[in-house]
Short mmCIF file of C-alpha atoms in Angstrom, two decimals:
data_model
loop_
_atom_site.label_atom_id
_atom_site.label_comp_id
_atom_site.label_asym_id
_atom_site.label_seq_id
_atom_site.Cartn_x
_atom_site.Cartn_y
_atom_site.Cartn_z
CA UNK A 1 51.88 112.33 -46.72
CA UNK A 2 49.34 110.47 -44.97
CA UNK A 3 46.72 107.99 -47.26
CA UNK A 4 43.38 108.98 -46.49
CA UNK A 5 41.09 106.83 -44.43
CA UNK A 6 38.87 103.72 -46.04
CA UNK A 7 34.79 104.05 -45.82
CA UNK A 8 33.11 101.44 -45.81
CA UNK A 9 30.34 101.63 -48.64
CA UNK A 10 26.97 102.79 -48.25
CA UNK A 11 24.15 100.48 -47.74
CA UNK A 12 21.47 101.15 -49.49
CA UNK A 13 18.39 102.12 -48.10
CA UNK A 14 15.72 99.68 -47.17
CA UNK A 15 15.01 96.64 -45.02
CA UNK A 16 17.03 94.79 -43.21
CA UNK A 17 17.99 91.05 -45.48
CA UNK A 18 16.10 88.08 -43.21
CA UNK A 19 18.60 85.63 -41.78
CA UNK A 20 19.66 82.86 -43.61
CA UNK A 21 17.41 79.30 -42.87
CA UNK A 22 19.31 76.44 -41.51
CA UNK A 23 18.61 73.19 -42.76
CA UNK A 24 19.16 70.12 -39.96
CA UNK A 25 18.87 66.54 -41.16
CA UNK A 26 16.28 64.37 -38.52
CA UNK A 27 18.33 62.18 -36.19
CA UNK A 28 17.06 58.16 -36.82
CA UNK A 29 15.33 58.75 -33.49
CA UNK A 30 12.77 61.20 -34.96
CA UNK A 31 12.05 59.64 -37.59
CA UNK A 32 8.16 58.03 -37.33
CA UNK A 33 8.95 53.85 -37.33
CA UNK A 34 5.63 52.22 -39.07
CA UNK A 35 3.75 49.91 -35.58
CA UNK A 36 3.90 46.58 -35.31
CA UNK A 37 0.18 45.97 -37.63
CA UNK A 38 2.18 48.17 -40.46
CA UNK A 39 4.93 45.62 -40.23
CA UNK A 40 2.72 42.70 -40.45
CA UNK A 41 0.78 43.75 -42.93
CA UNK A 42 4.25 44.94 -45.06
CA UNK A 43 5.18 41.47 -44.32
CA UNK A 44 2.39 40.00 -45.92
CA UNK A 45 2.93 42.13 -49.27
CA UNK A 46 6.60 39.75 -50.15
CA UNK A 47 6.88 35.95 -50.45
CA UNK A 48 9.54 35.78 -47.63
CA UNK A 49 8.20 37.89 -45.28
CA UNK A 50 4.76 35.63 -45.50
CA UNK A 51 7.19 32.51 -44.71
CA UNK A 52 8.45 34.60 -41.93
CA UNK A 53 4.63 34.91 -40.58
CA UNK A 54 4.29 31.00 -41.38
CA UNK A 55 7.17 30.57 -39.55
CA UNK A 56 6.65 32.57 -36.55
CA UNK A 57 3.17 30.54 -36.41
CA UNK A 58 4.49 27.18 -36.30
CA UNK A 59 6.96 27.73 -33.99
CA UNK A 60 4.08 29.83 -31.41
CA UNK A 61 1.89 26.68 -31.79
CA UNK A 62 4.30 23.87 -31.36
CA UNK A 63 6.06 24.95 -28.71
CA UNK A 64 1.86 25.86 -27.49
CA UNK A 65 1.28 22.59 -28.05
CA UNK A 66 4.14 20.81 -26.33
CA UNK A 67 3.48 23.29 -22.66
CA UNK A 68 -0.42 22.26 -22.90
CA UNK A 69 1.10 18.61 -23.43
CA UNK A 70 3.24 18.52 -20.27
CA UNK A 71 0.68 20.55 -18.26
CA UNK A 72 -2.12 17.74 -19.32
CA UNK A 73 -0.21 14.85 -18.55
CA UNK A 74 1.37 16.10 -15.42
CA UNK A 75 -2.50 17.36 -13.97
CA UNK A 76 -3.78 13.70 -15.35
CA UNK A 77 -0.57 12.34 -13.44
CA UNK A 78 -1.80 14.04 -10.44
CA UNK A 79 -5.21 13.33 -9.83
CA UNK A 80 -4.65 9.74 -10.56
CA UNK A 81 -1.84 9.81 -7.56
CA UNK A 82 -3.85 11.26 -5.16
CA UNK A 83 -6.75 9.02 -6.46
CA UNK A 84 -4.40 5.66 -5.54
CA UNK A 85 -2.69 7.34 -2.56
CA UNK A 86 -5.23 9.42 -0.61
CA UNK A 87 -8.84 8.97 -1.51
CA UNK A 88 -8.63 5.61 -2.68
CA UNK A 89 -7.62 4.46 0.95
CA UNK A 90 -9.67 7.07 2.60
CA UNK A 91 -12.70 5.12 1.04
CA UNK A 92 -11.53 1.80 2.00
CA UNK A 93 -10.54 3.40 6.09
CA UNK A 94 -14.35 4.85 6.22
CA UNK A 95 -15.92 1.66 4.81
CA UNK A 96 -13.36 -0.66 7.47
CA UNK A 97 -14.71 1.92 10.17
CA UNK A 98 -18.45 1.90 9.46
CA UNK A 99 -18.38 -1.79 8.80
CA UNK A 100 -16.33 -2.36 12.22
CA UNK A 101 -18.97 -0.52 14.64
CA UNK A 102 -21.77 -2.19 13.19
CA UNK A 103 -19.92 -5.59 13.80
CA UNK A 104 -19.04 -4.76 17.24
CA UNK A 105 -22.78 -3.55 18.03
CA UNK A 106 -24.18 -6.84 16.88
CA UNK A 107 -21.60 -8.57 18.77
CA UNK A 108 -22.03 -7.20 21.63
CA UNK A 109 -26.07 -7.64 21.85
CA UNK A 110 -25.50 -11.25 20.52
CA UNK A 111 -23.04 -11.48 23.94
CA UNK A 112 -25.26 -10.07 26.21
CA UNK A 113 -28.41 -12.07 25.23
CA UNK A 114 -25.97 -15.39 26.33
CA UNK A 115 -26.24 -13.85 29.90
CA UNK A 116 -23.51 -14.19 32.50
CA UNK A 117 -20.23 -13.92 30.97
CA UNK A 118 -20.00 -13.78 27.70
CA UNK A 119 -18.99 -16.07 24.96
CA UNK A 120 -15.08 -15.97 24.53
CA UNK A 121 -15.32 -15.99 20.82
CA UNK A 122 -17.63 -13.11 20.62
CA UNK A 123 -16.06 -11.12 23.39
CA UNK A 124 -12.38 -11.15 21.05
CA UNK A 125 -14.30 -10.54 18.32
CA UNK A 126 -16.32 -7.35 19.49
CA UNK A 127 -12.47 -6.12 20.60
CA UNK A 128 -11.07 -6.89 17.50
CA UNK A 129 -14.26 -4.61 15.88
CA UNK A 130 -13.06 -1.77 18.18
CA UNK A 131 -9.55 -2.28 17.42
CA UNK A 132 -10.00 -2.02 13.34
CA UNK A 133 -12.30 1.02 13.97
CA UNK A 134 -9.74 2.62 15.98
CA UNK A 135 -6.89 2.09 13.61
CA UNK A 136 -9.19 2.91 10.68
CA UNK A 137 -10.36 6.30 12.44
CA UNK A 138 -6.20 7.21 13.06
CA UNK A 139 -5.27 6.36 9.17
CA UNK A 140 -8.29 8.41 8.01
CA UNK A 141 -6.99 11.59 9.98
CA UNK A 142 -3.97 11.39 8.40
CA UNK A 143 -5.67 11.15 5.32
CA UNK A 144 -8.82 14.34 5.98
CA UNK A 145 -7.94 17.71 6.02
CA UNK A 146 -9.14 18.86 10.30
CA UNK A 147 -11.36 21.61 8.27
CA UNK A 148 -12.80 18.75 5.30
CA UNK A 149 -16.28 17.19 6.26
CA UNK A 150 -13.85 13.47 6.36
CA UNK A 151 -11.93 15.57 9.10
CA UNK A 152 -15.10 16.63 11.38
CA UNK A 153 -16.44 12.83 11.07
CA UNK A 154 -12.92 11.66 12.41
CA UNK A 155 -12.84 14.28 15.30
CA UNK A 156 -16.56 13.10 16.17
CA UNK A 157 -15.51 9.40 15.92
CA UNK A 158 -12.46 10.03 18.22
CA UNK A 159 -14.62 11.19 20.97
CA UNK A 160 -17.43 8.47 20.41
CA UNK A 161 -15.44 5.92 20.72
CA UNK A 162 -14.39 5.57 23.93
CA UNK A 163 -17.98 6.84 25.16
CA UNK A 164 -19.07 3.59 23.35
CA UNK A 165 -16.88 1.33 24.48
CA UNK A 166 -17.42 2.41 28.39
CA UNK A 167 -21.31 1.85 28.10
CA UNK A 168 -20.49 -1.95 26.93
CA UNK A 169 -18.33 -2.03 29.77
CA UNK A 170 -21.22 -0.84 31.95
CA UNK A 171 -23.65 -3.27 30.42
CA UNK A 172 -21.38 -6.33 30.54
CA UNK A 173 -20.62 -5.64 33.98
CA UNK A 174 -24.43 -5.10 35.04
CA UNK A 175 -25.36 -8.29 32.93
CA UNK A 176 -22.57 -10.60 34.98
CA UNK A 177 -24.28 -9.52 38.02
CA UNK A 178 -27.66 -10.57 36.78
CA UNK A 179 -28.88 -6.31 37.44
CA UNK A 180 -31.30 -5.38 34.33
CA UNK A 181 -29.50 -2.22 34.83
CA UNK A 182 -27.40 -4.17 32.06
CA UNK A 183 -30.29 -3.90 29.93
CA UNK A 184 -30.08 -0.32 29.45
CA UNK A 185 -26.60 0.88 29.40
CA UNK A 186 -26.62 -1.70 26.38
CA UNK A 187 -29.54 0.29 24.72
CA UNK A 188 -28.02 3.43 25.22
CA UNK A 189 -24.46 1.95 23.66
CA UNK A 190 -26.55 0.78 20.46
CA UNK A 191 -28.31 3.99 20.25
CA UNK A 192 -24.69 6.17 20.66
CA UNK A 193 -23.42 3.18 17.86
CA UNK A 194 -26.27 3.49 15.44
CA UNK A 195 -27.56 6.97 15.70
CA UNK A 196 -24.38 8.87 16.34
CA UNK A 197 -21.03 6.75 15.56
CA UNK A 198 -22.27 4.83 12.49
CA UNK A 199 -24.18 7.98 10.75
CA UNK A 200 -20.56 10.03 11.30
CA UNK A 201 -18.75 6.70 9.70
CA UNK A 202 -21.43 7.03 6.90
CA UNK A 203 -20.55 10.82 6.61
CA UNK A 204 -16.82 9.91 6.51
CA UNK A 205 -17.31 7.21 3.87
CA UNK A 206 -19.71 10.16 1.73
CA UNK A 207 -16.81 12.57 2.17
CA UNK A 208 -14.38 9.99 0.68
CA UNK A 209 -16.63 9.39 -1.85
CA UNK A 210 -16.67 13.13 -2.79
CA UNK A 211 -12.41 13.00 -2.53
CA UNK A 212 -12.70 9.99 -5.12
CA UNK A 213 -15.23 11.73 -7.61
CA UNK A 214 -12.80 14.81 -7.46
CA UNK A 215 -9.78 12.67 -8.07
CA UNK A 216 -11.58 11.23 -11.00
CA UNK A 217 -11.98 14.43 -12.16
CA UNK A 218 -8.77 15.66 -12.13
CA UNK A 219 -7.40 12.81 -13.37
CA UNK A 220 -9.13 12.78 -16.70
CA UNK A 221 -7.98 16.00 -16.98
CA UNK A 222 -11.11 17.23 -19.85
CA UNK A 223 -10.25 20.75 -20.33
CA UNK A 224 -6.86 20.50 -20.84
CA UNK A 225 -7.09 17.35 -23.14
CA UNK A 226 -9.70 19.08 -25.12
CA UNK A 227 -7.42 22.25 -25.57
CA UNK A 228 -4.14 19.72 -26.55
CA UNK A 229 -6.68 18.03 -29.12
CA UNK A 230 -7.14 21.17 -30.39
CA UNK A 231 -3.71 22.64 -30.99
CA UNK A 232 -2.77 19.06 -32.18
CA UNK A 233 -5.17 19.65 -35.01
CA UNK A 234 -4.27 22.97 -35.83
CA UNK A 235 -0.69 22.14 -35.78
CA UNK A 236 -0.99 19.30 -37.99
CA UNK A 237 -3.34 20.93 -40.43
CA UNK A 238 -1.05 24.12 -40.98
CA UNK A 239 2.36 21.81 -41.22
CA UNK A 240 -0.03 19.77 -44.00
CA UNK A 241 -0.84 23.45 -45.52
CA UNK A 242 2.47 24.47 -45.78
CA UNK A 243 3.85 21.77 -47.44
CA UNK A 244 1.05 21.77 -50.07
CA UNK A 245 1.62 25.68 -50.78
CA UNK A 246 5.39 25.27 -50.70
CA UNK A 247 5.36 22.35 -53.13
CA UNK A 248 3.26 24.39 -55.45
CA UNK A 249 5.65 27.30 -55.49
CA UNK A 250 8.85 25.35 -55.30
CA UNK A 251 7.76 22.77 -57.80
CA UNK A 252 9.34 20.70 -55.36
CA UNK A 253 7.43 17.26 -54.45
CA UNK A 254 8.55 17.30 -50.56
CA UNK A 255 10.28 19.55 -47.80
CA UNK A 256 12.12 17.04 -45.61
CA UNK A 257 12.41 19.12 -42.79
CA UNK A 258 8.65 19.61 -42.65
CA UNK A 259 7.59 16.50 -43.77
CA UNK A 260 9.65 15.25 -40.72
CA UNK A 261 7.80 17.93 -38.51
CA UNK A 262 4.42 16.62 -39.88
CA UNK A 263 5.35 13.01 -38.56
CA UNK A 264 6.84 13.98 -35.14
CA UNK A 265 3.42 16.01 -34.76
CA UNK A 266 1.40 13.05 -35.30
CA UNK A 267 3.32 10.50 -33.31
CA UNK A 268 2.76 12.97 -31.18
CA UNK A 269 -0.77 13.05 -31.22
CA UNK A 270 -0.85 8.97 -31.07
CA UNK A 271 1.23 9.07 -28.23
CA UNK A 272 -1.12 11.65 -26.60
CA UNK A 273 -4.62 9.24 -27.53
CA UNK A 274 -2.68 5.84 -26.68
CA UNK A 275 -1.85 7.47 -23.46
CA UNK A 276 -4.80 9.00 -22.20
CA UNK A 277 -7.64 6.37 -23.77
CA UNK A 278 -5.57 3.43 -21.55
CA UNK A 279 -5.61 6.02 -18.67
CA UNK A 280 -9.31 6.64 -18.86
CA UNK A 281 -10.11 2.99 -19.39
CA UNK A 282 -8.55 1.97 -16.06
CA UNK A 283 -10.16 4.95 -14.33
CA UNK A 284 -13.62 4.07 -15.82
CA UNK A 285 -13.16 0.24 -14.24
CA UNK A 286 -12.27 1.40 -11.23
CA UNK A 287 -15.04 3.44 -10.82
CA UNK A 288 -17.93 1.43 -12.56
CA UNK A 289 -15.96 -1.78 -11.21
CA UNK A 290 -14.33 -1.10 -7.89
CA UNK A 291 -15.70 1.99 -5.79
CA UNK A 292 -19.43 1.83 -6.81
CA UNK A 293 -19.75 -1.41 -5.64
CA UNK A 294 -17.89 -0.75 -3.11
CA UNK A 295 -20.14 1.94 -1.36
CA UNK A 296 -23.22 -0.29 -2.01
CA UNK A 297 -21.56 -3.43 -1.21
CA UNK A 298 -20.20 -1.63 2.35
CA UNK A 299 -23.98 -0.33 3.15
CA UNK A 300 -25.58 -3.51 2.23
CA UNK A 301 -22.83 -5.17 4.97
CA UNK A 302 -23.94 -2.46 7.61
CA UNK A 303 -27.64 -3.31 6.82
CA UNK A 304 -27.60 -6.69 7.39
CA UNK A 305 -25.53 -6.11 10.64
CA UNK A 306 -28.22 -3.63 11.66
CA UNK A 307 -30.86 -6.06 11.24
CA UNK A 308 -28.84 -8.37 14.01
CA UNK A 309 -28.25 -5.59 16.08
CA UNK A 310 -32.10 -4.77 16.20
CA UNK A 311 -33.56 -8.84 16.46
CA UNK A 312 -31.30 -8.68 19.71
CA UNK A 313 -32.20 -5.68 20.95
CA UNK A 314 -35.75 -6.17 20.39
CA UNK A 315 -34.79 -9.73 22.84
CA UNK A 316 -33.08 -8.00 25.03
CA UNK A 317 -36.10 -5.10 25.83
CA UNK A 318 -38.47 -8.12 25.70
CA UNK A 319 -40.76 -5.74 24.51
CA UNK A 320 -41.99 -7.81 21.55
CA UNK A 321 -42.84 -6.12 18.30
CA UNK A 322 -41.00 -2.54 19.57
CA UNK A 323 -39.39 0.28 17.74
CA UNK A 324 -36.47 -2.22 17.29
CA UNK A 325 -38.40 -5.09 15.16
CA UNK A 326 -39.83 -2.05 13.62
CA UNK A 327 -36.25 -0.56 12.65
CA UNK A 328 -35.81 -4.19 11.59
CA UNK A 329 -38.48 -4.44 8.93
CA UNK A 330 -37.30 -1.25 7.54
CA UNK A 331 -33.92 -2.31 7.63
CA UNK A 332 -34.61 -5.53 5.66
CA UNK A 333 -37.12 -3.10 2.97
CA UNK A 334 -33.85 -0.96 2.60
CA UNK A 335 -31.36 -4.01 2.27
CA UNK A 336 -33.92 -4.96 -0.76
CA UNK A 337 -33.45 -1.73 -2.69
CA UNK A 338 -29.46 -1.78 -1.87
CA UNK A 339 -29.19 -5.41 -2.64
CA UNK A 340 -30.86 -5.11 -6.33
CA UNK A 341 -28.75 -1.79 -7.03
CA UNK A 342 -25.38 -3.85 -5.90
CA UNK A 343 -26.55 -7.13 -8.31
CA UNK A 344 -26.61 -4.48 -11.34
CA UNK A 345 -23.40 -3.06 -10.23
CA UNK A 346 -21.53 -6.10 -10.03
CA UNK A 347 -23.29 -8.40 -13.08
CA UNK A 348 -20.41 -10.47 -15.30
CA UNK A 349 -18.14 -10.08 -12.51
CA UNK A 350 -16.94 -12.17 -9.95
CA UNK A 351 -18.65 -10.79 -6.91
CA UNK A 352 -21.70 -11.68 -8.64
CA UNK A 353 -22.10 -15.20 -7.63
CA UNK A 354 -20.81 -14.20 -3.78
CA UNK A 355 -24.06 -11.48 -4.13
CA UNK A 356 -26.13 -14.53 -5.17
CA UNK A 357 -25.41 -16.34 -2.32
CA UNK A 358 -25.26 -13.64 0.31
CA UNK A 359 -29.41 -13.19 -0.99
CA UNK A 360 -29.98 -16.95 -0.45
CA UNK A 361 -28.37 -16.71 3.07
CA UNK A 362 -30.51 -13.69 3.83
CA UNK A 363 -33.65 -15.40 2.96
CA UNK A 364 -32.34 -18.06 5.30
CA UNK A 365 -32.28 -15.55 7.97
CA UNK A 366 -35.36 -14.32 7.41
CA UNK A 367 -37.33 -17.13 7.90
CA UNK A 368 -35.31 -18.01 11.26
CA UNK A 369 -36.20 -14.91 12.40
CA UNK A 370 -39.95 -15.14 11.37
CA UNK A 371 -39.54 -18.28 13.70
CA UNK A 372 -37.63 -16.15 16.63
CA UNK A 373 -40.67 -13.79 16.70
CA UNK A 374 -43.22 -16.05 16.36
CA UNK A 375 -41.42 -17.74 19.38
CA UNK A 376 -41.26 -14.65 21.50
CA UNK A 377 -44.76 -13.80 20.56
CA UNK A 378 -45.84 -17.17 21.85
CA UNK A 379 -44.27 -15.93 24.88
CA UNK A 380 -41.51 -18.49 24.65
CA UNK A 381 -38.33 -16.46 25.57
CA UNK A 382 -36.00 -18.76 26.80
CA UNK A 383 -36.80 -20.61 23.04
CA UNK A 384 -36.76 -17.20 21.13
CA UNK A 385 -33.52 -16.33 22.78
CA UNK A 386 -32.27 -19.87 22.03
CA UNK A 387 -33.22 -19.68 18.28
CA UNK A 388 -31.67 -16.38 18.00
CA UNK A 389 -28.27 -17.27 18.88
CA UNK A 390 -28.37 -20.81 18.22
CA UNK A 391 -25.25 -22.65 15.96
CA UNK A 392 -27.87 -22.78 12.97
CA UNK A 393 -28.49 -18.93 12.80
CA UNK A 394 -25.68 -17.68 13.47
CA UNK A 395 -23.98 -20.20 11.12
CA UNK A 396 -26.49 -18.82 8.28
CA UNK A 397 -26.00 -15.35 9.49
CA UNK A 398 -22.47 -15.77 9.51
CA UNK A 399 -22.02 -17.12 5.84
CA UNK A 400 -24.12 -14.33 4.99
CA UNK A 401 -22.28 -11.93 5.92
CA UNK A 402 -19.01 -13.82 4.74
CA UNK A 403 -20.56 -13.54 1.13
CA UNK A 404 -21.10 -9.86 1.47
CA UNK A 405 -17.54 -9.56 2.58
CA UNK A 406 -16.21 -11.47 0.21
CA UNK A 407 -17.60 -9.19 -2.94
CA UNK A 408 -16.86 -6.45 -0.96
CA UNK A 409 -12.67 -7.49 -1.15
CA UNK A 410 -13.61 -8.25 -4.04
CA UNK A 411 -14.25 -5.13 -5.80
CA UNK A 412 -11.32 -3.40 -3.51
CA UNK A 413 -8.96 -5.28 -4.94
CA UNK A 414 -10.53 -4.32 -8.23
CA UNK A 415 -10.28 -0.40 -7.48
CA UNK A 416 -6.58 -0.75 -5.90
CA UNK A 417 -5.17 -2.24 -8.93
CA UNK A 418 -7.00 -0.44 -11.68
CA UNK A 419 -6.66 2.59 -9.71
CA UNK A 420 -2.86 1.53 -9.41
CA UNK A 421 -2.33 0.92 -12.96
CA UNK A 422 -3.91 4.32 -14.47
CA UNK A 423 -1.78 6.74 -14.02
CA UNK A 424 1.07 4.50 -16.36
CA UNK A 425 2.90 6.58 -19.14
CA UNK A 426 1.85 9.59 -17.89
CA UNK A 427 5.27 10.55 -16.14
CA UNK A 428 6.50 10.32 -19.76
CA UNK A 429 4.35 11.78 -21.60
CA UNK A 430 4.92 14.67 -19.06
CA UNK A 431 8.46 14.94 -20.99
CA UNK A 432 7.87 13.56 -24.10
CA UNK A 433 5.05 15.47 -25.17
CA UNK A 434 7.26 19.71 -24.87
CA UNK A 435 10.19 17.30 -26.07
CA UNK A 436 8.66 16.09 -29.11
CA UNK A 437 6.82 19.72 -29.55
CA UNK A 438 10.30 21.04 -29.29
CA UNK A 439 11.28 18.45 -31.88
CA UNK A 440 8.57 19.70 -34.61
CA UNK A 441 9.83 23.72 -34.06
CA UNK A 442 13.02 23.16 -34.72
CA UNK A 443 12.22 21.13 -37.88
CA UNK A 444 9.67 23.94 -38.70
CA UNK A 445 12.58 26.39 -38.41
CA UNK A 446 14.57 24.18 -40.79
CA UNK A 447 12.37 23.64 -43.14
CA UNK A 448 11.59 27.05 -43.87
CA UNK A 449 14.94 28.94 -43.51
CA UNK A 450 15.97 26.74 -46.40
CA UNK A 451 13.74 28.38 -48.50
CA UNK A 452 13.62 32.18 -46.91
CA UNK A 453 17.49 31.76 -47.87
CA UNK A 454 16.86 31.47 -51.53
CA UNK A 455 15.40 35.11 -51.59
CA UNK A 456 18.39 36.48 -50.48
#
């Protein structure tokens, strides 16, 4: 017998039941993490994570504090190099070239007013003129960017030069021969000398004067030694702060670690001002004693060359009281104004009594060549001429300008050496200063982990 079939039961009537809801748990990736504010500020709410924040602070600002260190020392480092090894010597090239064509032009007027052929002494001494200005004008291209204003006044010298030196050729030739011809190629070398050769050895002494003020500049280094100051301070103050705060909590009189930091911070610091105050000392003589003198002393040289050149040129034209004795009186108002300027600059030194007696020769001078116009005016040339480069003037002209030279090496050697002796320590502060910096972080880090480890 066969068992009946199975129903399945009735449903009842209605709606269908929904589907059941499946619950999934949020993977760590979804879930919202609080920014990097929230964190800071939940940081702030506990005692360790505010020594974390102090932590994190010390260690940004000394190991600040030790990169501005380096950078300072090592920009200080290298303005006062180039200072000593570029711009320093590019002043003292310009002022050997400027000084050397004035020589030779006054040389070479005082030669041609002998007549015939000229003295043997002054003839090797106008060569050697030419020869210093030549070897000045090649150092100072090695020395001047070809685009600087240093580089244009050496390309303009190079090609002056030899125009110069062919027109005293001319003249000397001309004057052996007894042809006035002579006459004027030796105007028109003066004029190329004075109006073209010795304004572009002025330029190239101004552009050097410019590379100097720029080194000076760079050597003291202001902005960045103004920034260390400041990050010193800060540095100190919050190692100081800590310690006070941590003492108060701790009940604890002193955190080694820190304590240690606070004294590497301010060796620091006395390193730093020990440093920098010697560096700026020597840069400050150099510049108040050595190239500020230097300039004036170098133009004063060049004026009273000038005034030489123009009493024999003014012989030479026998023109009397023409454009030259004219350029001559202006000269000598100039050389006044330049002289009193120089006797400030160089008062309590020892160029100061070489100054004194370069003024007593050029009074001296003066008054002979009061006597060589009143001479030519009398119409007494052959006396004029005879006064002009007679032993007596030219001994009082020389001594004159022997004094001028002499305060003029004088404050040189000044500039060289303090120039020199600046830019000492600096190479080690350059890794002393992140070393030390270094130093205070990792005692920071010490000092406080000690403590963050009792909250654990």
């Amino acid at each position: 017998m066969t068992a009946p079939a199975r129903t399945a039961p009735a449903r009842p009537a209605g709606p269908a039941p929904a589907p059941a809801t499946v619950v999934v748990a949020p993977t760590p990736a979804a879930v919202k993490r609080p920014g990097p504010f929230r964190r800071l500020a939940a940081l702030r709410r506990t005692t360790p994570g505010r020594l974390r924040l102090r932590l994190i602070a010390l260690v940004t600002v000394a190991l600040l504090t030790g990169l501005v260190a380096g950078i300072t020392a090592a920009s200080a480092g290298s303005g006062t190099d180039d200072l000593g090894e570029r711009a320093q010597p590019l002043l003292v090239e310009a002022e050997t070239v400027w000084t050397a064509l004035a020589d030779a032009d006054t040389t070479a007027t005082q030669a041609f007013l002998a007549g015939g052929l000229e003295p043997a002494d002054l003839t090797r001494r106008y060569e050697a003129d030419l020869d210093r200005a030549a070897q000045a004008v090649a150092s100072a291209s090695r020395l001047s960017p070809e685009t600087s204003e240093a580089g244009q006044a050496v390309r303009e010298l190079s090609i002056g030069l030899p125009q110069y030196t062919a027109l005293i050729a001319s003249a000397r030739a001309n004057n052996r021969q007894g042809l006035p011809l002579g006459a004027s190629y030796l105007s028109s070398a003066s004029e190329l000398n004075r109006v073209t050769l010795q304004p572009q050895a002025e330029a190239l002494l101004h552009a050097a004067q410019v590379e100097v003020d720029g080194s000076y500049s760079s050597a003291r280094s202001s902005l960045w030694s103004a920034l260390l100051s400041v990050l010193l301070i800060v540095l100190l103050a919050m190692l100081l702060i800590t310690q006070v705060q941590l003492s108060a909590r701790t009940r604890r009189t002193f955190n080694v670690p820190l304590l240690a930091a606070t004294v590497v911070t301010a060796l620091l610091g006395l390193t730093t001002l020990t440093v920098l105050t010697i560096q700026r000392d020597h840069l400050h003589n150099a510049d108040e004693g050595g190239s500020q003198p230097v300039a004036l002393l170098a133009q004063a040289r060049i004026l009273v060359l000038n005034e030489r050149s123009y009493e024999a040129l003014t012989l030479v034209g026998r023109a009397g009281d023409d454009d030259n004795e004219t350029q001559f009186k202006d000269t000598v108002q100039k050389l006044a104004g330049v002289l009193d300027e120089t006797e400030r600059s160089v008062q309590g030194t020892r160029a100061e009594e070489s100054l004194e007696s370069a003024q007593e020769y050029h009074q001296q001078y003066l008054a002979a060549h009061k006597e060589v116009r009143a001479l030519d005016d009398q119409a007494d040339y052959a006396g004029a001429v005879k006064l002009a480069i007679g032993t007596e003037t030219t001994r009082t002209f020389q001594r004159l300008s022997d004094s001028l030279s002499k305060a003029l090496e004088d404050r040189k050697d000044v500039f060289t050496h303090e120039s020199s002796v600046a830019g000492r320590g600096l190479g080690l502060l350059t890794v002393l200063g992140p070393a030390l910096a270094l130093a205070v972080a990792a005692l920071s880090v010490a000092g406080l982990r000690a403590r963050l480890e009792e909250y654990r």
